[in-house]
Coordinates of C-alpha atoms and ligand atoms in Angstrom, one line a residue:
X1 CA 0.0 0.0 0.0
X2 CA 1.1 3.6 -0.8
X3 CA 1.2 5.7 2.3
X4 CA -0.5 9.1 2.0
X5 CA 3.0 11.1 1.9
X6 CA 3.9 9.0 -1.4
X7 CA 0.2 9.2 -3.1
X8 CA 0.4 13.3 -2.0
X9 CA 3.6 13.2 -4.0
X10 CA 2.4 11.3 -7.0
X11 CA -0.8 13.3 -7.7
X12 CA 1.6 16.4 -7.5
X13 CA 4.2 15.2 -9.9
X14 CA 1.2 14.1 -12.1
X15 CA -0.7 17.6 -11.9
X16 CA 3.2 19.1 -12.3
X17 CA 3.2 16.7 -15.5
X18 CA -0.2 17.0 -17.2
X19 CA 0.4 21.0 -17.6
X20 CA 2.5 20.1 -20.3
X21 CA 6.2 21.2 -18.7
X22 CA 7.4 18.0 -19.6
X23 CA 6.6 16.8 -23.0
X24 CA 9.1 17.7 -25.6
X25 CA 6.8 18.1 -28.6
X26 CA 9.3 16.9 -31.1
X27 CA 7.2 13.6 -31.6
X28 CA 3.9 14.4 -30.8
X29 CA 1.4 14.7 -33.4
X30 CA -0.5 17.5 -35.2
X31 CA -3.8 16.1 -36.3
X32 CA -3.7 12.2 -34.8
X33 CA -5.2 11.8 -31.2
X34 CA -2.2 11.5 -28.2
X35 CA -1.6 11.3 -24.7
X36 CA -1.2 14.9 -23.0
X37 CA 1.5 13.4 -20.8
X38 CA 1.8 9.5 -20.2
X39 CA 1.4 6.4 -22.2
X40 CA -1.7 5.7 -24.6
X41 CA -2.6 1.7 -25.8
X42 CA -5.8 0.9 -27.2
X43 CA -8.7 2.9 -28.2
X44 CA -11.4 2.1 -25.9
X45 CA -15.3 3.2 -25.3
X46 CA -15.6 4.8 -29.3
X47 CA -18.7 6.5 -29.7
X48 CA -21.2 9.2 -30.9
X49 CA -23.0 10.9 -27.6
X50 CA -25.3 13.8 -28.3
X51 CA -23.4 15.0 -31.6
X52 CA -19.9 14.5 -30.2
X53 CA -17.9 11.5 -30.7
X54 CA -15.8 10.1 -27.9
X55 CA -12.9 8.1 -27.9
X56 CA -11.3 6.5 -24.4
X57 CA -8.2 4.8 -24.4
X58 CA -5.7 3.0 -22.2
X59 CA -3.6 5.6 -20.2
X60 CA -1.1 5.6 -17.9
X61 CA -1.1 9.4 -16.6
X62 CA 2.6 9.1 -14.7
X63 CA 4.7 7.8 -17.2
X64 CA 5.6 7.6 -20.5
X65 CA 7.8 5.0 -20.1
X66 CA 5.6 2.2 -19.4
X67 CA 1.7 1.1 -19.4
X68 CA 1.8 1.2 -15.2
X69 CA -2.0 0.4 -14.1
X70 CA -4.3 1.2 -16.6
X71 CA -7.1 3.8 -16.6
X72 CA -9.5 5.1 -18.8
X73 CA -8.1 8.6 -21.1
X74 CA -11.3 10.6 -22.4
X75 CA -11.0 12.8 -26.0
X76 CA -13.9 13.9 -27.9
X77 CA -14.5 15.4 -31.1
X78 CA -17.1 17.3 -33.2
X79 CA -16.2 15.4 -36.1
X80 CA -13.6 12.7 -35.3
X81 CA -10.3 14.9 -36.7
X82 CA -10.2 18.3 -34.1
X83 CA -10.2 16.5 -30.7
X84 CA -9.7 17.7 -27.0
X85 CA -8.6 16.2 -24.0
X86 CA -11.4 15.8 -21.2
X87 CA -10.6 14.2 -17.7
X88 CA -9.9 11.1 -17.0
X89 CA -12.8 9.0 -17.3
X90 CA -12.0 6.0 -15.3
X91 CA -9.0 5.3 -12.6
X92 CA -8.4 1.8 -11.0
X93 CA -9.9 2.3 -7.9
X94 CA -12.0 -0.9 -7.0
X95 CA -11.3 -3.9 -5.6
X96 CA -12.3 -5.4 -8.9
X97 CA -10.5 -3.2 -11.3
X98 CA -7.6 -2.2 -9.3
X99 CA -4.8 -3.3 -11.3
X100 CA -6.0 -1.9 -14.3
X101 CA -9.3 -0.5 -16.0
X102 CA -8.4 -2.3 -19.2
X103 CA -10.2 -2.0 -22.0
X104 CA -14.0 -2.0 -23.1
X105 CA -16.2 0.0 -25.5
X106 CA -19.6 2.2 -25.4
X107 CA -23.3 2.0 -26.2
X108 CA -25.6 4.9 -26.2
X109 CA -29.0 3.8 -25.0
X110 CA -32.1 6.0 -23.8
X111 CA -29.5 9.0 -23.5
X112 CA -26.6 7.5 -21.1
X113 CA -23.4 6.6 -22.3
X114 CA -22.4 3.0 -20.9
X115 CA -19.4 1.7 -21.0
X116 CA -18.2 -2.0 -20.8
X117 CA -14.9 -2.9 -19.8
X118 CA -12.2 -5.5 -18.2
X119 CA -11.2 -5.1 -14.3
X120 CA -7.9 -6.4 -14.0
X121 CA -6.8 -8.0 -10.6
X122 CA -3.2 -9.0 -9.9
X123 CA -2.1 -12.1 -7.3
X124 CA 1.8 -11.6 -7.6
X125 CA 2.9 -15.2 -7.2
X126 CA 0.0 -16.9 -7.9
X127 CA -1.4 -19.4 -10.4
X128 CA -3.0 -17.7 -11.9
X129 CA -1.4 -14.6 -11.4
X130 CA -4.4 -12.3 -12.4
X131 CA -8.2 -12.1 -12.9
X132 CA -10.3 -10.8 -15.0
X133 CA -13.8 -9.8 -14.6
X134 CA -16.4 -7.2 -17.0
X135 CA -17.6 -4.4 -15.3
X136 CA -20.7 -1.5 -16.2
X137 CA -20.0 1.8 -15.9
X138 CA -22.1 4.9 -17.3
X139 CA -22.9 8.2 -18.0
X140 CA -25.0 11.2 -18.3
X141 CA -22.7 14.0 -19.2
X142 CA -20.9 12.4 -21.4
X143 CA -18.0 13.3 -18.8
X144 CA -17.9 11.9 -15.5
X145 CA -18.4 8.4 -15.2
X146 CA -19.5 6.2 -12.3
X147 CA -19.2 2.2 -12.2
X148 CA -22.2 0.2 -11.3
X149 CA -22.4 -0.8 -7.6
X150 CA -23.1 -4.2 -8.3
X151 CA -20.1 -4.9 -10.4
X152 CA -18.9 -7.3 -11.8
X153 CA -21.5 -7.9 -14.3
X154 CA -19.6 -11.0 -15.8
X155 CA -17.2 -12.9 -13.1
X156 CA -16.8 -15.5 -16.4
X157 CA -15.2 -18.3 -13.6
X158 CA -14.6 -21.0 -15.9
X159 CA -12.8 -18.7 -18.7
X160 CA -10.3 -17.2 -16.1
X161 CA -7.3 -15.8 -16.4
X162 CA -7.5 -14.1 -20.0
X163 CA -11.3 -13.3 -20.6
X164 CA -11.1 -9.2 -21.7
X165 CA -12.0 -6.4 -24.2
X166 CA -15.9 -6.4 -24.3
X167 CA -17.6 -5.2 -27.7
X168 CA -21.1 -4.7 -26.9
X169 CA -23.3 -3.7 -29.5
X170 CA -27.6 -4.2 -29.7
X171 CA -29.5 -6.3 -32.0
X172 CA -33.2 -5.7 -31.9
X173 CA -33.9 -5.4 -28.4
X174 CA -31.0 -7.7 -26.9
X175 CA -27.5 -6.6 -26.3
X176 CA -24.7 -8.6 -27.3
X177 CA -20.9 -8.7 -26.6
X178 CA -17.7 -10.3 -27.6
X179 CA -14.9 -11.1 -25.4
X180 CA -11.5 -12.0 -26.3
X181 CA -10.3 -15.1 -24.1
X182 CA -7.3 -17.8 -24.3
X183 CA -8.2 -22.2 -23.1
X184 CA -6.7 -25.4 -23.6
X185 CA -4.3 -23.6 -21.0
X186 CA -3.4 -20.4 -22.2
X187 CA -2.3 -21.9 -25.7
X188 CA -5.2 -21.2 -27.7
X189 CA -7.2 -17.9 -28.3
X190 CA -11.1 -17.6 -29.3
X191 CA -13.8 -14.9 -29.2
X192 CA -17.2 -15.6 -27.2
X193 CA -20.3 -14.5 -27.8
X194 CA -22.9 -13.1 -24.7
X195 CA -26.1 -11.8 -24.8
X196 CA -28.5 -9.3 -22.1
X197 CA -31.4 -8.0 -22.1
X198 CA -30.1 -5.2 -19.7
X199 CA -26.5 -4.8 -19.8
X200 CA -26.5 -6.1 -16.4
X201 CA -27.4 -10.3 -16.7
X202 CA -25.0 -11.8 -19.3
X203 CA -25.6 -15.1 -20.9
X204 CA -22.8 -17.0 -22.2
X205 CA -24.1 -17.8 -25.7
X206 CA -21.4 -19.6 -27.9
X207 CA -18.0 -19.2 -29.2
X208 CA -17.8 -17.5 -32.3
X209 CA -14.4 -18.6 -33.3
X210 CA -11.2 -20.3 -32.0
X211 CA -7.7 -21.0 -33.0
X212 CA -6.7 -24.4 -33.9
X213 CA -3.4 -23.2 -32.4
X214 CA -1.9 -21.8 -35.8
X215 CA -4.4 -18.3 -34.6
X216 CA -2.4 -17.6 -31.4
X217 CA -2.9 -18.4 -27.8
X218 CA -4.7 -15.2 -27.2
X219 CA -7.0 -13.1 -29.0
X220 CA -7.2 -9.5 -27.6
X221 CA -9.9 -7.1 -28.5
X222 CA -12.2 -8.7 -30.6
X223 CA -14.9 -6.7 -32.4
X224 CA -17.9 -8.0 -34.5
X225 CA -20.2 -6.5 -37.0
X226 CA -22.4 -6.9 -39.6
X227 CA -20.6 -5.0 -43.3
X228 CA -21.9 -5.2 -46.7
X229 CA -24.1 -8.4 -46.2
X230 CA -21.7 -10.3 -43.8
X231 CA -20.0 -10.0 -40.7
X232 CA -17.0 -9.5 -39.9
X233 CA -15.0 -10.9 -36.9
X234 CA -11.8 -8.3 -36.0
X235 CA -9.2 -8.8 -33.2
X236 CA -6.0 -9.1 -32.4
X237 CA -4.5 -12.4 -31.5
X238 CA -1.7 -12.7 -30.0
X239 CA 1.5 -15.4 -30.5
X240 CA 1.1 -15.9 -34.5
X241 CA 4.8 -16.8 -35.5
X242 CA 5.9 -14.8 -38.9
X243 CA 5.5 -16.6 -42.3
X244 CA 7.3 -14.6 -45.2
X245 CA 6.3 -11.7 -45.9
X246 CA 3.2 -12.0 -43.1
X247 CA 2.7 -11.4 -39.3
X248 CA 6.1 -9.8 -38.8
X249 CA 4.8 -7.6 -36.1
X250 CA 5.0 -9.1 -32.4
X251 CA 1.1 -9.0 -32.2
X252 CA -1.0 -9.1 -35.1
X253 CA -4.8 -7.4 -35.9
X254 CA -6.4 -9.2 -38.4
X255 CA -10.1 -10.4 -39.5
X256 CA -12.1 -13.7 -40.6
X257 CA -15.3 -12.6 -43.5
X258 CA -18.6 -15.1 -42.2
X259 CA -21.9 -15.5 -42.0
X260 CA -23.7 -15.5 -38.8
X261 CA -27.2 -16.2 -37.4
X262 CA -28.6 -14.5 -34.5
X263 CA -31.0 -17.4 -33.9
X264 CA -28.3 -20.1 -33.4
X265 CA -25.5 -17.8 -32.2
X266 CA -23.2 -19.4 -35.1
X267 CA -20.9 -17.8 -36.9
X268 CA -19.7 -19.7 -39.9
X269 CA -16.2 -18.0 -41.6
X270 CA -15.8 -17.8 -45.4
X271 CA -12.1 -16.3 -45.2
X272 CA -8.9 -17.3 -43.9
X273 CA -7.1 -14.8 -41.3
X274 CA -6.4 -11.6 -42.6
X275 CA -3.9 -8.9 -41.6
X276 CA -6.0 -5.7 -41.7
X277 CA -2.5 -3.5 -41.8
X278 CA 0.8 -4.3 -43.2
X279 CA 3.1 -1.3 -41.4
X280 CA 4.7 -1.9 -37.8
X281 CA 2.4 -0.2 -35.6
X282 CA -1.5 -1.0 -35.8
X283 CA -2.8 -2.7 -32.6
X284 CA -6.0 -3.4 -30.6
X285 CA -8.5 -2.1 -33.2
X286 CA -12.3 -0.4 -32.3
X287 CA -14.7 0.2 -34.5
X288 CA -18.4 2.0 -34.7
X289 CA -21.6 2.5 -36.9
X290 CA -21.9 5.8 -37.0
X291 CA -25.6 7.3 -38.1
X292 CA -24.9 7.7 -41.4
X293 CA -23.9 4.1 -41.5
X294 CA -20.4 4.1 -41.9
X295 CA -18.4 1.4 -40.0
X296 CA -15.3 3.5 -38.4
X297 CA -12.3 1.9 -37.3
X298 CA -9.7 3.0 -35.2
X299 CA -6.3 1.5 -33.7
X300 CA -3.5 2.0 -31.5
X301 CA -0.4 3.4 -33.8
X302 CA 2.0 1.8 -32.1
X303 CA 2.5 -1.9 -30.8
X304 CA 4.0 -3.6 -27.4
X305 CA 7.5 -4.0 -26.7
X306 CA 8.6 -0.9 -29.0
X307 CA 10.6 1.0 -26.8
X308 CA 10.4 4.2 -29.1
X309 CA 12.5 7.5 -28.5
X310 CA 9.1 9.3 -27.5
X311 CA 9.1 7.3 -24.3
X312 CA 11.9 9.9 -23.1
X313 CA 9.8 12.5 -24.1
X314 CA 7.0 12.5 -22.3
X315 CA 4.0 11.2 -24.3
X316 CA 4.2 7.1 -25.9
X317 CA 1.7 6.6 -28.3
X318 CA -1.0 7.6 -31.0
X319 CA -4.1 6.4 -32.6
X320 CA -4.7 6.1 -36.5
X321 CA -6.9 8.5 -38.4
X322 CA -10.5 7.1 -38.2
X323 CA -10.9 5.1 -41.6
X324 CA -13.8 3.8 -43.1
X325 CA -14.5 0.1 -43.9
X326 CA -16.1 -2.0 -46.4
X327 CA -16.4 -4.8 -48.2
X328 CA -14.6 -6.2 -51.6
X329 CA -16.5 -9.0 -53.6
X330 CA -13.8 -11.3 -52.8
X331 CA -14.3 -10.3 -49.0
X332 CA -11.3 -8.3 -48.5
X333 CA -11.8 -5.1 -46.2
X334 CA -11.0 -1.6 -47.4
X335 CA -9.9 1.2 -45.3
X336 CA -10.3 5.2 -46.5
X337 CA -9.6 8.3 -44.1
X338 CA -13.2 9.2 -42.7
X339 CA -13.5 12.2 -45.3
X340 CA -14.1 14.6 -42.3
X341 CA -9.8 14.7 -42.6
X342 CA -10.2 17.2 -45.4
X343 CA -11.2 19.4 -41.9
X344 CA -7.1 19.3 -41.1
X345 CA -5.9 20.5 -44.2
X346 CA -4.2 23.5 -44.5
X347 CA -2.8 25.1 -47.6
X348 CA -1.0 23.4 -50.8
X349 CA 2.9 23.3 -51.2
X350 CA 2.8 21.4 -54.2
X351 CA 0.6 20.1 -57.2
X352 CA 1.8 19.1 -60.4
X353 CA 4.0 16.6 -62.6
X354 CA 7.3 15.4 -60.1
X355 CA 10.2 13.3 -61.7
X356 CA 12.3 11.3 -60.7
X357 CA 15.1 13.0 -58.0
X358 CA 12.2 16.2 -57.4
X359 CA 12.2 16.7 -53.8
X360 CA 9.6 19.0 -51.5
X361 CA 11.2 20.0 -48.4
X362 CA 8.1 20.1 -46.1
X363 CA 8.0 23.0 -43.7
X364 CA 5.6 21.5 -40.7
X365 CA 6.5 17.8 -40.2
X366 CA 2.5 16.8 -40.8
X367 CA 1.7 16.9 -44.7
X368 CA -1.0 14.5 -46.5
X369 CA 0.3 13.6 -49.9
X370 CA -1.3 12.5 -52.7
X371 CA 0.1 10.4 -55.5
X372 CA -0.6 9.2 -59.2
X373 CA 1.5 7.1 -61.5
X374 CA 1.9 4.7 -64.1
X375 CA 0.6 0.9 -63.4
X376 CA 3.3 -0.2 -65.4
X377 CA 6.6 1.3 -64.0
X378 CA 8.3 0.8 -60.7
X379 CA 7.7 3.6 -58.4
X380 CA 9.7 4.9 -55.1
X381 CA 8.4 8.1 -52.5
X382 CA 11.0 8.9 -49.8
X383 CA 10.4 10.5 -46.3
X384 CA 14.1 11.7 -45.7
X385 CA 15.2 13.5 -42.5
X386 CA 18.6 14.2 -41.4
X387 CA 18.7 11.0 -39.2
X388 CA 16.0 8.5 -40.7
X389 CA 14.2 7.7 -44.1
X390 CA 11.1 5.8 -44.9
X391 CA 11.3 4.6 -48.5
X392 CA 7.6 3.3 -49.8
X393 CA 8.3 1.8 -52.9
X394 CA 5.6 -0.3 -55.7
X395 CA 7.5 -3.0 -57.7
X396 CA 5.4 -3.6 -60.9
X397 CA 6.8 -6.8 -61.4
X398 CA 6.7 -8.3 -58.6
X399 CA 3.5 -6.9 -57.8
X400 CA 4.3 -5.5 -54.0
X401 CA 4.2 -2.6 -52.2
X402 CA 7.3 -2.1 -49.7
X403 CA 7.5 -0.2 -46.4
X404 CA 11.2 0.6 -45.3
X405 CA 12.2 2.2 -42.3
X406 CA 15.5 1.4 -41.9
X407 CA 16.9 -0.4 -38.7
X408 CA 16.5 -3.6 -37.4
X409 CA 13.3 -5.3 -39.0
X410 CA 12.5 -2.2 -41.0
X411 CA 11.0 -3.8 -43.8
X412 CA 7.3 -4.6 -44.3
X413 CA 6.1 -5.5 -47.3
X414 CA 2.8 -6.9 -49.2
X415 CA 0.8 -8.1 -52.0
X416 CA -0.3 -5.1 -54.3
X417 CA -0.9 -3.7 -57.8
X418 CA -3.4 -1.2 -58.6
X419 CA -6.6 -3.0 -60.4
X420 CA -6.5 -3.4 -63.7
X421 CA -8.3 -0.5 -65.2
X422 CA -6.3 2.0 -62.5
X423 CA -3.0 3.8 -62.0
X424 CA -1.3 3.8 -58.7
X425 CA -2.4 5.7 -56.5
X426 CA -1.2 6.6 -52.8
X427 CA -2.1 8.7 -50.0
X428 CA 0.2 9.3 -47.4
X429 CA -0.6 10.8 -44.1
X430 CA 2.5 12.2 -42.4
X431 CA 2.2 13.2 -38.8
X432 CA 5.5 14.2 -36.7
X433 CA 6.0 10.4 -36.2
X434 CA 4.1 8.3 -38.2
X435 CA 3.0 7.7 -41.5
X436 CA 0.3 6.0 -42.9
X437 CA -0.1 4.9 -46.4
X438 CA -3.4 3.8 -48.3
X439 CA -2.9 2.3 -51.9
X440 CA -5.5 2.5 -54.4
X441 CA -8.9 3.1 -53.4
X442 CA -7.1 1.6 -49.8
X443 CA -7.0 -1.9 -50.4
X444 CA -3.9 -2.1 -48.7
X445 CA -2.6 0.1 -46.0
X446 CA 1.0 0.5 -44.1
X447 CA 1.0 2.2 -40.4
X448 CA 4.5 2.5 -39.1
X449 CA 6.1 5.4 -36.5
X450 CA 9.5 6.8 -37.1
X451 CA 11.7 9.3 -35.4
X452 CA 13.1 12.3 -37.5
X453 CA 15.2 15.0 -35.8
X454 CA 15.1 17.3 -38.5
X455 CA 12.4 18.3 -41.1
X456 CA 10.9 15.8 -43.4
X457 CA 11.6 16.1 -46.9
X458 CA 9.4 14.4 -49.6
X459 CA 11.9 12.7 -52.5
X460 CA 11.1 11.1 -55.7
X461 CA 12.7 8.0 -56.5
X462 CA 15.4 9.1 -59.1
X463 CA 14.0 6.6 -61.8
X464 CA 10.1 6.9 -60.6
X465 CA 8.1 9.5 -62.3
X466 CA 5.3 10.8 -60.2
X467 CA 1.8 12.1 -63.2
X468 CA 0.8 14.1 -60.4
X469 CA 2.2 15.0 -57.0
X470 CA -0.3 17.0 -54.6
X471 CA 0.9 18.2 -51.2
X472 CA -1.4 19.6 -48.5
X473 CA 0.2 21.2 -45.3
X474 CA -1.9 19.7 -42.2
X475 CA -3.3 21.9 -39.1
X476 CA -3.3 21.3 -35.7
X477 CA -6.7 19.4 -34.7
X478 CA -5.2 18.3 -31.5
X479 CA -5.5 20.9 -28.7
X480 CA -2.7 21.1 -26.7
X481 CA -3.0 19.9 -23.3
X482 CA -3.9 23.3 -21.3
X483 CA -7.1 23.6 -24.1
X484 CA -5.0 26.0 -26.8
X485 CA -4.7 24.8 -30.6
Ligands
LIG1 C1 -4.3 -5.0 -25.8 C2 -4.5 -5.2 -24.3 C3 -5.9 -5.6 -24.0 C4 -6.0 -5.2 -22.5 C5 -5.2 -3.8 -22.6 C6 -4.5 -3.5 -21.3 O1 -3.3 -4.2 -26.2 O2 -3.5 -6.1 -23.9 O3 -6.1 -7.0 -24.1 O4 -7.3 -4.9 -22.1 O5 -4.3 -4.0 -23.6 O6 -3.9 -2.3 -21.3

């Protein structure tokens, strides 16, 4: 236990902390949603509540160094690119949640905002060593939060010690959620399915899906939706050893295409595993419905075990611009910025024809780019700084589209060409630290972080040849942690 003199000091080094003193903003990002001081994870509780949407995610408020006992970081935004910080939502402070408020979502019913989420309990020592138990919290406001006295809503006994992540979402007049859980002792992961008329009495009602042991021997943050006439089962196993070109990333987030029947609770899958993302950082995945019927996704841009520079400066972590999903005949999903990042655009610094060697020193390290070129040749972008270079590169005969960081294990790469009737085309979103990188109408996408020290310059590879070559400056939609822009 902490005596009082060492939680006094704490709570003043984290005040002393969240005014901003201590983050150098040489990483943090302009227009892609970050911790004011601390570590993020996962996106947690995403939703729309009375015209705002709000995104939670996993936060460690007194360091940036390490994910320490989670609690529950509150943004929102008026349409899901300008965000600010609220207070913290949710802090471990019950017996059942104590060693973490790990992560849950939202669903808006009759005007509250409730929230479903893991409580994590540690037993140093033990076997096992934690629990893990669902918990109900709500609100009103849309700001402060209060857990439900008769939590936990799901003890899930015979699932323990990895049963976690809640998806909840309503069907007709029942509520339904999926929770990621490992069995066959801890060497297999699967997703189950429960069902409430309430949100407060859960009924265990199948298992959607489970590894045969080639899926990983957990599967984190599962999520589960209906898309373009079939459903869609998204999460993020862990323990899926690299093959190739494939699951090079220490965790993976990837989805199964099915059909599924509310009446039996069975979910049948079409597809095999898919990565959803093929850069270095995309984790732990959320997604919504919005009202005009878009599915949203969002993820952590970042993965476990990085040990970035940014941890020694104050703020670990961002999310991915919001993206839109759908469905390709042959059941592959597609990802495009939300269009609502046109909002974060500032003025042009380039447009026009760019051959090979052209380079565009950007001015602001946050740009988004725009690219079209011939199907037919080989084609090479550059992100150079003084100290690091991300080369993207599209080899038409091999048909693959390469991220290249540099470093150790800086090389992802992919299955791509443009469809037949198209040119290449890219966006890139550039953002102080990351980049992300949508090809063709973004049937493939790359999210990676890297670390410049200097400005970002945008090169041509010297025998590429770019038709056109658009280059938007990007604002500040983040406000800064004391409420400025
Ligand atoms: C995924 C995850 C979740 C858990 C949370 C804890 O990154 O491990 O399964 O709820 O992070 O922060």
């Amino acid at each position: 236990m902490l005596t009082i003199a060492t939680k006094f000091i704490l709570i003043a080094l984290f005040f002393n902390r969240c005014s901003g003193y201590d983050i150098n903003p040489q990483f943090v990002p302009r227009y892609h949603v970050y911790p004011p001081y601390g570590w993020m994870n996962d996106p947690n509780g995403f939703c729309k509540f009375e015209n705002e949407y709000h995104l939670f995610y996993q936060y460690n408020p007194l360091s940036s160094q390490e994910p320490g006992i989670a609690h529950w970081a509150h943004v929102k935004s008026p349409d899901l690119i300008h965000w600010e910080n609220l207070p913290i939502a949710m802090y471990p402070d019950q017996p059942y949640d104590k060693d973490g408020v790990f992560s849950g979502s939202a669903i808006i019913e009759n005007g509250t905002m409730y929230l479903l989420y893991t409580g994590n309990v540690n037993f140093p020592g033990g076997n096992p060593d934690h629990q893990q138990v669902q918990a109900l919290a709500s609100s009103t406001d849309g700001v402060n939060v209060t857990k439900y006295e008769g939590n936990p809503v799901i003890k899930g006994e015979k699932f323990q010690p990895n049963i976690r992540d809640p998806k909840v979402w309503k069907h007709g007049n029942i509520f339904y959620m999926v929770l990621g859980n490992s069995f066959d002792n801890n060497t297999r992961g699967r997703a189950l399915l429960y069902s409430s008329p309430d949100l407060i009495s859960w009924k265990e009602r199948s298992v959607l899906d489970s590894s045969d042991g080639s899926l990983g021997y957990m599967w984190e943050c599962p999520d589960f939706f209906e898309l373009d006439g079939k459903y869609v089962l998204l999460f993020s196993p862990q323990g899926i050893e690299p093959q190739g070109d494939k699951y090079r990333n220490l965790y993976q987030t990837g989805y199964i295409v099915g059909m599924f029947d509310y009446n039996s609770h069975m979910f049948t899958p079409i597809t095999e595993f898919k990565e959803l993302d093929h850069g270095h950082d995309f984790y732990a995945t959320q997604t919504i419905l919005d009202e005009s019927g878009r599915r949203i996704v969002i993820a952590w841009l970042d993965m476990w075990e990085r040990n970035y520079p940014e941890r020694d400066f104050g703020s670990t972590g961002q999310m991915t611009i919001p993206r839109v999903l759908s469905l390709t005949s042959d059941l592959r999903l597609i990802q495009k910025p939300v269009k609502e990042l046109a909002n974060a655009r500032g003025s042009q610094l380039y447009s026009g024809r760019a051959r090979g060697g052209h380079t565009i020193k950007l001015d602001e390290p946050a740009a988004d780019i725009h690219v079209r070129a011939s199907r037919f040749r080989d084609f090479d972008l550059a992100l150079v700084t003084d100290n690091t270079t991300v080369l993207l590169s599209y080899s038409y005969l091999r048909g693959t589209v390469t991220l290249d960081r540099g470093g150790d294990d800086g090389i992802r790469r992919t299955q791509w060409r443009p469809s037949w009737n198209k040119q290449l085309t890219w966006q890139i979103l550039v953002d102080s630290s990351s980049v992300e990188l949508f090809c063709g109408e973004g049937e493939i996408t790359f999210s990676s972080r890297f670390f410049p020290y200097s400005n970002v310059s945008i090169k041509i590879g010297e025998n590429s040849r770019a038709e056109e070559l658009t280059v938007y400056r990007m604002r500040r939609t983040i406000k800064l942690p004391d409420g400025s822009n």
